[in-house]
Amino acid sequence: MASRIKLLAIVLILTLAGGGIAAYKHVDLGIPLMVGNKPAEWLVEAKVSFIATGKPVTARLSLPVSAIDENLGFDARSAGYSFMVEEDRGEYSAIWSADEKTDNQALYYRVRFPERGVNSGGAIAHSGVVPVPEDPGLSGTLRSAADNVVRRAKELSSNPDTLFVGVFREITAIGSSPEIALLKRHYEREAGDNALTRLGIDLLNMAGVPAQVAYGVKLEEVRGAQDPIWMVEYFDGVYWKVRDPDESSSTLDPSTAFVWNRGGEPLLDLNGGENSQVVFTITRDQIPLERLTDLRDSSLLVSTIFGLPASERQVFSYVVLIPLGAFVVVVLRNLVGIATLGTFMPVLLALSLLEMKWQHGLVMFILIVGAGLYFRFALSRLNLLVVPRVAACVVIVTILMMVLSVISWHLGIRDGLKITLFPMIILAWTIERMSLIWEEEGKRSAMLQVGGSLIVAIVAFFFMKDRQIRYWAFYFPELLLVLLAGIILLGRYTGYRLSELIRFRNFTHNE
């Protein structure tokens, strides 16, 4: 009796704590309980990382043209640094400074804007002195080759826009001309991965169209941390325009790309450090900026997640889903009676399915487990010990994943490339456990447990995919305490399961 009272007390405390914090965030901080239909807001975070050399540090990061625009919220927080935003002839820079820093350093600058609300890649009218194209300084055969390419492009164009398209079509064509091949070899030595963009900029300048480098990011959350993309800003006689050289024939779509820096200035200027790097993390928030600021600045410990860098926040958006999947496993095992191969395999499989079409994911999972089980039975004839046998399964699973990726690529199935999302070690242990159950309890028991795991994984996938559920888990993580209370209650349930009621229904009829 005493243990039951303790259990109920713990459940009550957890429920009141989780529900009370959620109520406070909703009533006092104004965080909506329902996700609603409000368009999501993009958050683009620039992370400047470097190794400080023990000298005074000054880091200057070029900012978007619209960084001070009233439609764009921005934030820069880096402990131990003074910070300011400097304006110079319409260009803005974020400047951090500090005395004598050592070891690894990280600086963050975040901007927020509504979807399709800001387009810093749009045309900007030029005022003042008309810009003059810069000569790239080519000579000899390189100059002759570039002149020939420019001449052909100008013959097929009528304005700077069509000239831009013509130049980048020629330099990116599969069967390029001898002149382009010669220029590519030279620029690959000079500019590395960005050789084609630099080549296109120089050719535009030689054709009389002022052009310079711009830096942008793809508005895709699934990319994680991404390096800045080299874009091209060119002058058409009235406006400065930005285009992506990889999609030269299309104007920049503000829903898929955001121009962080334009104007030809370096993206980062650093003194007092070395090995510097700038990466961007893209996320989307479902609540207004002012509400998110109140939440981040509140004294609640559970709210500090929103003060973390975007890259860490993005990880938590998946971490908070794992307890949801575990709850589904508990319900389906303890109340329904579905047998599974462990607790974590269905949850991790459901997480993997979130990044691809679940039908394709299940097919790939079945193919890997089926082929792996065949090779596992082949290994059993060698009488290997457990650890070497499991290690051999890991190698076999790796090879199977690579083969399946290559085959799916040639068949045009892009989801096959996402097969690496499957947890390799879990797959190996699944194959190992299934083979042992097959040998000890029979084929039927093994198939029932694998089939049960797939059913649970599918149910967990649809539960974790629900937009409202994900909203609660991320913006109200304290509700996980309520979930914990429910799991504890289910952990004491010892009654009949649904499958047992169906299984023994004949006994009830006989009575």
Coordinates of C-alpha atoms in Angstrom, one line a residue:
M1 CA 0.0 0.0 0.0
A2 CA 2.8 2.4 0.9
S3 CA 4.6 1.7 -2.4
R4 CA 1.3 2.5 -4.3
I5 CA 1.0 5.8 -2.4
K6 CA 4.6 6.7 -3.2
L7 CA 3.9 5.9 -6.8
L8 CA 0.8 8.1 -7.0
A9 CA 2.7 10.9 -5.2
I10 CA 5.5 10.8 -7.8
V11 CA 3.1 10.7 -10.6
L12 CA 1.1 13.7 -9.2
I13 CA 4.3 15.7 -8.6
L14 CA 5.5 15.1 -12.1
T15 CA 2.2 16.0 -13.6
L16 CA 1.8 19.2 -11.6
A17 CA 5.4 20.3 -12.3
G18 CA 5.1 19.7 -16.1
G19 CA 1.6 21.0 -16.4
G20 CA 2.3 24.0 -14.2
I21 CA 5.4 25.1 -16.2
A22 CA 3.5 24.7 -19.4
A23 CA 0.6 26.8 -18.1
Y24 CA 3.0 29.5 -16.9
K25 CA 4.6 29.7 -20.4
H26 CA 1.2 29.9 -22.0
V27 CA -0.5 32.4 -19.7
D28 CA 2.4 34.6 -18.6
L29 CA 4.8 34.4 -21.5
G30 CA 2.1 34.1 -24.2
I31 CA 3.4 31.0 -25.9
P32 CA 0.4 29.5 -27.8
L33 CA -0.6 25.9 -26.9
M34 CA -1.7 25.1 -30.4
V35 CA 0.6 25.3 -33.4
G36 CA -1.9 27.2 -35.5
N37 CA -1.5 28.2 -39.1
K38 CA 0.9 31.1 -38.6
P39 CA 3.7 30.9 -41.2
A40 CA 7.0 29.7 -39.8
E41 CA 9.9 32.2 -39.3
W42 CA 13.3 31.3 -40.6
L43 CA 16.3 31.6 -38.2
V44 CA 19.7 31.9 -39.9
E45 CA 22.6 31.6 -37.6
A46 CA 26.2 32.4 -38.6
K47 CA 28.8 30.6 -36.5
V48 CA 32.4 32.1 -36.6
S49 CA 34.9 29.6 -35.2
F50 CA 38.6 30.0 -34.9
I51 CA 41.7 29.4 -32.8
A52 CA 42.8 32.4 -30.8
T53 CA 46.5 33.0 -30.7
G54 CA 46.8 34.8 -27.3
K55 CA 46.6 38.3 -28.9
P56 CA 43.7 40.8 -28.8
V57 CA 40.9 39.5 -31.1
T58 CA 38.9 41.5 -33.5
A59 CA 36.4 39.7 -35.8
R60 CA 34.4 41.5 -38.4
L61 CA 31.5 39.6 -40.1
S62 CA 29.7 41.1 -43.1
L63 CA 25.9 41.2 -42.5
P64 CA 22.9 41.0 -44.8
V65 CA 21.9 44.3 -46.5
S66 CA 18.6 44.1 -44.6
A67 CA 20.2 43.4 -41.2
I68 CA 18.9 46.6 -39.7
D69 CA 15.6 46.4 -41.5
E70 CA 12.6 46.5 -39.2
N71 CA 11.3 43.2 -40.7
L72 CA 14.4 41.4 -39.7
G73 CA 15.1 40.4 -36.1
F74 CA 18.7 39.9 -35.2
D75 CA 20.7 38.8 -32.1
A76 CA 24.4 38.4 -31.3
R77 CA 25.5 36.8 -28.0
S78 CA 29.0 35.6 -27.4
A79 CA 30.4 35.5 -23.9
G80 CA 33.5 37.5 -23.2
Y81 CA 33.3 39.7 -26.2
S82 CA 32.2 43.3 -26.8
F83 CA 29.9 43.7 -29.7
M84 CA 28.7 46.4 -32.1
V85 CA 27.2 46.8 -35.5
E86 CA 29.0 49.2 -37.8
E87 CA 27.6 50.9 -40.9
D88 CA 29.8 52.0 -43.8
R89 CA 28.2 53.4 -46.9
G90 CA 25.1 51.3 -46.6
E91 CA 27.1 48.1 -45.7
Y92 CA 26.8 46.6 -42.3
S93 CA 29.3 44.5 -40.3
A94 CA 29.1 42.8 -36.9
I95 CA 32.3 43.4 -34.9
W96 CA 33.4 41.4 -31.9
S97 CA 36.5 42.4 -29.9
A98 CA 38.2 41.0 -26.8
D99 CA 41.6 41.0 -25.0
E100 CA 44.0 38.1 -25.3
K101 CA 41.9 35.0 -26.1
T102 CA 43.3 31.5 -26.4
D103 CA 42.1 28.1 -27.6
N104 CA 39.0 27.5 -29.7
Q105 CA 36.5 30.4 -29.9
A106 CA 33.0 30.6 -31.3
L107 CA 30.9 33.7 -32.2
Y108 CA 27.3 33.7 -33.2
Y109 CA 25.1 36.1 -35.1
R110 CA 21.4 35.2 -35.7
V111 CA 18.8 36.8 -38.0
R112 CA 15.1 36.0 -38.1
F113 CA 12.6 36.8 -40.8
P114 CA 9.2 35.4 -41.9
E115 CA 9.0 33.1 -44.9
R116 CA 9.1 35.1 -48.1
G117 CA 9.3 38.2 -45.9
V118 CA 12.8 39.2 -46.8
N119 CA 14.6 39.0 -50.1
S120 CA 18.1 40.4 -49.7
G121 CA 18.9 39.0 -53.1
G122 CA 16.5 41.3 -54.9
A123 CA 17.6 44.1 -57.2
I124 CA 19.1 47.1 -55.5
A125 CA 19.3 50.4 -57.3
H126 CA 22.8 51.9 -57.5
S127 CA 23.4 55.5 -56.7
G128 CA 26.6 57.5 -57.1
V129 CA 29.5 56.8 -59.4
V130 CA 28.8 54.1 -62.0
P131 CA 30.8 51.0 -61.1
V132 CA 33.6 50.0 -63.5
P133 CA 34.4 46.4 -64.4
E134 CA 37.6 45.0 -62.9
D135 CA 40.1 43.5 -65.3
P136 CA 41.0 40.0 -64.0
G137 CA 44.6 40.4 -65.2
L138 CA 44.8 37.4 -67.5
S139 CA 47.5 37.2 -70.2
G140 CA 48.8 35.1 -73.0
T141 CA 46.8 32.0 -74.0
L142 CA 44.5 32.5 -71.0
R143 CA 43.5 35.9 -72.1
S144 CA 42.9 34.8 -75.7
A145 CA 40.7 31.9 -74.5
A146 CA 38.7 34.2 -72.2
D147 CA 38.3 36.7 -75.0
N148 CA 36.9 34.0 -77.3
V149 CA 34.4 32.8 -74.7
V150 CA 33.3 36.4 -74.0
R151 CA 32.8 37.1 -77.7
R152 CA 30.6 34.0 -78.2
A153 CA 28.5 34.9 -75.2
K154 CA 28.0 38.5 -76.2
E155 CA 26.9 37.4 -79.7
L156 CA 24.1 35.4 -78.2
S157 CA 23.0 38.0 -75.6
S158 CA 21.1 41.3 -75.7
N159 CA 21.5 42.5 -72.1
P160 CA 23.5 41.7 -68.9
D161 CA 20.8 39.2 -67.7
T162 CA 21.1 37.1 -70.9
L163 CA 24.9 37.5 -70.9
F164 CA 25.0 36.1 -67.3
V165 CA 23.0 33.1 -68.4
G166 CA 25.1 32.5 -71.5
V167 CA 28.4 32.8 -69.7
F168 CA 27.5 30.3 -66.9
R169 CA 25.8 27.9 -69.3
E170 CA 29.0 27.6 -71.3
I171 CA 31.3 27.2 -68.4
T172 CA 29.1 24.6 -66.7
A173 CA 28.3 22.6 -69.9
I174 CA 29.4 19.0 -69.8
G175 CA 31.0 19.1 -73.3
S176 CA 32.9 22.4 -72.7
S177 CA 35.0 24.0 -75.4
P178 CA 38.9 23.8 -75.3
E179 CA 39.0 27.4 -74.1
I180 CA 36.8 26.7 -71.1
A181 CA 38.8 23.5 -70.3
L182 CA 42.0 25.6 -70.3
L183 CA 40.5 28.3 -68.1
K184 CA 39.0 25.7 -65.7
R185 CA 42.4 24.1 -65.1
H186 CA 43.9 27.5 -64.3
Y187 CA 41.1 28.6 -61.9
E188 CA 40.9 25.3 -60.2
R189 CA 44.5 25.8 -59.1
E190 CA 43.7 29.4 -58.0
A191 CA 40.2 29.2 -56.5
G192 CA 39.7 25.5 -55.7
D193 CA 36.0 24.5 -55.2
N194 CA 34.8 27.9 -56.2
A195 CA 36.7 28.0 -59.5
L196 CA 33.7 28.1 -61.8
T197 CA 32.1 31.0 -59.9
R198 CA 35.3 33.0 -59.9
L199 CA 35.8 32.3 -63.6
G200 CA 32.2 33.4 -64.4
I201 CA 32.8 36.7 -62.5
D202 CA 36.0 37.4 -64.4
L203 CA 34.3 36.7 -67.7
L204 CA 31.4 39.0 -66.9
N205 CA 33.9 41.8 -66.0
M206 CA 35.7 41.3 -69.2
A207 CA 32.4 41.5 -71.1
G208 CA 31.8 45.0 -69.5
V209 CA 29.4 43.9 -66.8
P210 CA 30.6 44.7 -63.3
A211 CA 30.4 41.5 -61.2
Q212 CA 31.5 40.4 -57.7
V213 CA 31.1 37.6 -55.2
A214 CA 28.0 37.4 -52.9
Y215 CA 27.5 34.8 -50.2
G216 CA 24.3 33.0 -49.5
V217 CA 22.7 30.0 -47.7
K218 CA 20.1 27.5 -48.7
L219 CA 16.9 27.7 -46.6
E220 CA 16.9 23.9 -45.9
E221 CA 16.7 22.7 -42.3
V222 CA 17.8 19.1 -43.2
R223 CA 21.2 20.3 -44.4
G224 CA 22.4 21.1 -40.8
A225 CA 25.5 23.3 -40.6
Q226 CA 26.4 24.4 -44.1
D227 CA 29.2 26.4 -45.7
P228 CA 28.3 29.7 -47.4
I229 CA 27.4 29.3 -51.0
W230 CA 29.2 31.5 -53.5
M231 CA 26.8 33.6 -55.6
V232 CA 27.3 36.3 -58.2
E233 CA 26.2 39.9 -57.9
Y234 CA 26.2 41.8 -61.2
F235 CA 25.3 45.3 -62.4
D236 CA 22.8 45.6 -65.2
G237 CA 23.3 49.4 -65.7
V238 CA 20.6 50.4 -63.1
Y239 CA 20.4 47.6 -60.5
W240 CA 22.7 45.3 -58.7
K241 CA 21.3 41.8 -58.9
V242 CA 22.2 38.4 -57.3
R243 CA 21.9 35.0 -58.9
D244 CA 23.0 31.5 -58.0
P245 CA 25.5 30.3 -60.7
D246 CA 24.2 26.8 -60.3
E247 CA 20.7 28.0 -61.4
S248 CA 21.8 30.7 -63.8
S249 CA 18.6 30.8 -65.8
S250 CA 16.4 31.5 -62.8
T251 CA 16.1 34.5 -60.6
L252 CA 16.8 34.0 -56.9
D253 CA 13.8 32.4 -55.1
P254 CA 13.5 34.0 -51.6
S255 CA 11.8 30.8 -50.3
T256 CA 14.8 28.6 -51.0
A257 CA 17.8 30.9 -50.7
F258 CA 18.9 33.9 -48.6
V259 CA 21.7 36.2 -49.5
W260 CA 23.8 36.9 -46.4
N261 CA 26.4 39.2 -47.9
R262 CA 26.6 41.2 -51.0
G263 CA 28.8 44.2 -52.1
G264 CA 31.9 42.2 -52.9
E265 CA 33.4 42.6 -49.3
P266 CA 35.0 39.6 -47.6
L267 CA 32.6 37.6 -45.5
L268 CA 35.0 37.5 -42.5
D269 CA 38.0 39.6 -41.4
L270 CA 39.8 38.2 -38.4
N271 CA 42.7 39.5 -36.3
G272 CA 44.2 37.6 -33.4
G273 CA 43.1 34.2 -34.6
E274 CA 43.8 31.5 -37.2
N275 CA 42.0 28.6 -38.9
S276 CA 38.8 30.6 -39.1
Q277 CA 35.6 29.2 -40.5
V278 CA 32.0 30.5 -41.1
V279 CA 29.1 28.1 -41.2
F280 CA 25.4 28.6 -41.2
T281 CA 22.6 26.7 -39.5
I282 CA 19.0 27.1 -40.7
T283 CA 16.0 26.4 -38.5
R284 CA 12.3 27.5 -38.4
D285 CA 10.3 28.7 -35.5
Q286 CA 6.6 28.5 -35.1
I287 CA 6.1 31.3 -32.5
P288 CA 6.6 35.0 -33.0
L289 CA 10.0 36.6 -32.3
E290 CA 8.8 38.6 -29.3
R291 CA 7.4 35.5 -27.6
L292 CA 10.5 33.5 -28.3
T293 CA 12.6 36.4 -26.8
D294 CA 10.5 36.3 -23.7
L295 CA 10.8 32.6 -23.4
R296 CA 14.6 32.6 -23.9
D297 CA 15.1 35.4 -21.4
S298 CA 12.8 33.8 -18.7
S299 CA 14.3 32.3 -15.6
L300 CA 12.9 28.8 -16.3
L301 CA 15.6 26.2 -16.6
V302 CA 13.7 24.3 -19.3
S303 CA 13.6 27.5 -21.4
T304 CA 17.3 27.9 -21.7
I305 CA 17.3 25.5 -24.7
F306 CA 16.1 28.5 -26.7
G307 CA 19.3 30.5 -25.8
L308 CA 21.5 27.7 -27.2
P309 CA 23.1 28.1 -30.7
A310 CA 20.8 27.0 -33.5
S311 CA 23.0 24.0 -34.3
E312 CA 22.4 22.6 -30.8
R313 CA 18.8 23.5 -30.8
Q314 CA 18.4 21.6 -34.1
V315 CA 19.8 18.5 -32.4
F316 CA 17.2 18.8 -29.6
S317 CA 14.4 18.9 -32.1
Y318 CA 15.1 15.2 -32.7
V319 CA 16.2 14.3 -29.2
V320 CA 12.8 15.3 -27.7
L321 CA 11.1 12.9 -30.1
I322 CA 12.9 9.8 -28.6
P323 CA 10.8 9.8 -25.4
L324 CA 7.6 10.0 -27.6
G325 CA 8.7 6.9 -29.5
A326 CA 9.6 5.1 -26.2
F327 CA 6.1 6.0 -24.9
V328 CA 4.5 4.4 -28.0
V329 CA 6.6 1.3 -27.4
V330 CA 5.4 1.0 -23.8
V331 CA 1.8 1.4 -24.7
L332 CA 1.9 -1.1 -27.6
R333 CA 3.9 -3.7 -25.6
N334 CA 2.2 -3.4 -22.1
L335 CA -1.4 -2.6 -23.1
V336 CA -1.7 -4.1 -26.6
G337 CA 0.8 -6.9 -26.2
I338 CA 2.9 -6.5 -29.4
A339 CA 6.2 -8.2 -29.1
T340 CA 9.3 -6.3 -30.3
L341 CA 13.0 -6.8 -30.6
G342 CA 13.9 -4.6 -27.7
T343 CA 12.8 -1.0 -26.9
F344 CA 15.2 1.2 -28.9
M345 CA 15.1 -0.6 -32.3
P346 CA 11.5 0.5 -33.1
V347 CA 12.2 4.1 -31.9
L348 CA 15.4 4.5 -33.9
L349 CA 13.8 3.0 -36.9
A350 CA 10.9 5.5 -36.6
L351 CA 13.4 8.4 -36.3
S352 CA 15.1 7.2 -39.5
L353 CA 11.8 7.1 -41.3
L354 CA 11.1 10.7 -40.5
E355 CA 13.8 11.7 -43.0
M356 CA 12.5 9.7 -46.0
K357 CA 9.3 8.2 -47.4
W358 CA 8.3 5.6 -44.8
Q359 CA 7.3 3.1 -47.5
H360 CA 10.8 3.2 -49.0
G361 CA 12.4 3.1 -45.6
L362 CA 10.5 -0.1 -44.7
V363 CA 11.5 -1.8 -47.9
M364 CA 15.1 -0.9 -47.4
F365 CA 15.0 -2.1 -43.8
I366 CA 13.4 -5.5 -44.8
L367 CA 16.0 -6.0 -47.6
I368 CA 18.9 -5.3 -45.3
V369 CA 17.6 -7.5 -42.5
G370 CA 16.7 -10.3 -44.8
A371 CA 20.1 -10.3 -46.6
G372 CA 21.9 -9.8 -43.3
L373 CA 20.0 -12.8 -41.8
Y374 CA 21.1 -15.0 -44.7
F375 CA 24.8 -14.1 -44.2
R376 CA 24.4 -14.4 -40.4
F377 CA 23.3 -18.1 -40.8
A378 CA 26.3 -18.6 -43.1
L379 CA 28.6 -17.2 -40.3
S380 CA 27.0 -19.6 -37.7
R381 CA 28.6 -22.5 -39.6
L382 CA 32.0 -21.1 -38.8
N383 CA 31.4 -21.4 -35.0
L384 CA 32.6 -17.9 -34.3
L385 CA 32.4 -16.3 -30.8
V386 CA 29.8 -13.7 -30.1
V387 CA 31.8 -10.5 -30.4
P388 CA 33.6 -11.4 -33.7
R389 CA 30.3 -12.6 -35.0
V390 CA 28.6 -9.3 -34.2
A391 CA 31.5 -7.4 -35.7
A392 CA 31.3 -9.4 -38.9
C393 CA 27.5 -8.5 -39.0
V394 CA 28.5 -4.8 -38.8
V395 CA 30.8 -5.2 -41.8
I396 CA 28.2 -7.1 -43.7
V397 CA 25.5 -4.5 -43.0
T398 CA 27.8 -1.7 -44.1
I399 CA 28.5 -3.4 -47.4
L400 CA 24.8 -4.1 -47.9
M401 CA 24.0 -0.4 -47.3
M402 CA 26.6 0.7 -49.8
V403 CA 25.3 -1.8 -52.4
L404 CA 21.7 -0.8 -51.9
S405 CA 22.6 2.9 -52.1
V406 CA 24.4 2.4 -55.5
I407 CA 21.6 0.3 -56.9
S408 CA 18.9 2.8 -55.8
W409 CA 20.8 5.7 -57.3
H410 CA 21.0 3.9 -60.7
L411 CA 17.3 3.2 -60.5
G412 CA 16.5 6.8 -59.8
I413 CA 15.3 6.2 -56.2
R414 CA 16.8 9.2 -54.3
D415 CA 15.6 7.9 -50.9
G416 CA 18.1 5.1 -51.3
L417 CA 20.8 7.6 -50.6
K418 CA 19.4 8.2 -47.2
I419 CA 19.9 4.6 -46.1
T420 CA 22.8 5.8 -43.9
L421 CA 20.2 7.3 -41.6
F422 CA 19.5 3.7 -40.4
P423 CA 21.6 3.1 -37.2
M424 CA 24.1 0.5 -38.3
I425 CA 24.8 -1.0 -34.9
I426 CA 21.1 -1.4 -34.2
L427 CA 20.7 -3.2 -37.6
A428 CA 23.6 -5.6 -36.7
W429 CA 22.1 -6.4 -33.3
T430 CA 18.7 -6.8 -34.8
I431 CA 20.1 -9.4 -37.2
E432 CA 22.0 -11.1 -34.4
R433 CA 19.0 -11.3 -32.0
M434 CA 16.6 -12.4 -34.8
S435 CA 18.9 -15.2 -35.7
L436 CA 19.2 -16.4 -32.1
I437 CA 15.4 -16.3 -31.6
W438 CA 15.1 -18.2 -34.9
E439 CA 17.4 -20.9 -33.6
E440 CA 16.0 -21.1 -30.1
E441 CA 12.3 -20.4 -30.4
G442 CA 11.7 -21.1 -34.0
K443 CA 11.0 -19.1 -37.2
R444 CA 7.5 -18.1 -36.2
S445 CA 8.6 -16.3 -33.0
A446 CA 11.4 -14.5 -34.8
M447 CA 9.0 -13.3 -37.6
L448 CA 6.4 -12.2 -35.0
Q449 CA 8.9 -10.1 -33.1
V450 CA 10.4 -8.5 -36.2
G451 CA 6.9 -7.9 -37.6
G452 CA 5.8 -6.4 -34.2
S453 CA 8.8 -4.1 -34.3
L454 CA 7.9 -2.8 -37.7
I455 CA 4.3 -2.2 -36.6
V456 CA 5.4 -0.3 -33.5
A457 CA 7.9 1.7 -35.6
I458 CA 5.2 2.7 -38.0
V459 CA 2.9 3.8 -35.2
A460 CA 5.7 5.7 -33.5
F461 CA 6.6 7.3 -36.8
F462 CA 3.1 8.7 -37.4
F463 CA 2.9 9.8 -33.7
M464 CA 6.3 11.6 -33.9
K465 CA 5.5 13.1 -37.3
D466 CA 2.3 14.9 -36.1
R467 CA 2.9 18.6 -36.3
Q468 CA 1.1 19.4 -33.0
I469 CA 2.9 16.7 -31.1
R470 CA 6.3 17.9 -32.3
Y471 CA 5.3 21.5 -31.4
W472 CA 4.5 20.5 -27.8
A473 CA 7.7 18.4 -27.5
F474 CA 10.0 21.2 -28.6
Y475 CA 8.3 24.4 -27.3
F476 CA 6.9 22.7 -24.1
P477 CA 9.6 20.1 -23.2
E478 CA 8.4 20.2 -19.6
L479 CA 5.4 18.1 -20.8
L480 CA 7.9 15.3 -21.0
L481 CA 7.4 15.1 -17.2
V482 CA 3.8 14.4 -17.7
L483 CA 4.8 11.7 -20.3
L484 CA 7.2 10.3 -17.7
A485 CA 4.3 10.1 -15.2
G486 CA 2.2 8.2 -17.7
I487 CA 5.1 5.7 -18.4
I488 CA 5.5 5.1 -14.6
L489 CA 1.8 4.4 -14.3
L490 CA 1.9 2.0 -17.3
G491 CA 5.0 0.3 -15.7
R492 CA 2.8 -0.9 -12.8
Y493 CA 0.1 -2.3 -15.0
T494 CA -0.1 -6.1 -14.7
G495 CA -3.6 -6.8 -16.1
Y496 CA -4.5 -8.5 -19.3
R497 CA -3.2 -7.1 -22.6
L498 CA -5.5 -6.5 -25.6
S499 CA -3.9 -9.4 -27.5
E500 CA -4.4 -11.7 -24.6
L501 CA -8.1 -10.8 -24.4
I502 CA -8.4 -11.7 -28.0
R503 CA -6.3 -14.9 -27.6
F504 CA -8.4 -16.2 -24.7
R505 CA -11.8 -15.0 -25.8
N506 CA -12.9 -18.7 -26.3
F507 CA -12.5 -19.3 -22.5
T508 CA -14.9 -16.5 -21.8
H509 CA -17.5 -17.9 -24.2
N510 CA -17.2 -21.4 -22.6
E511 CA -17.8 -19.9 -19.1

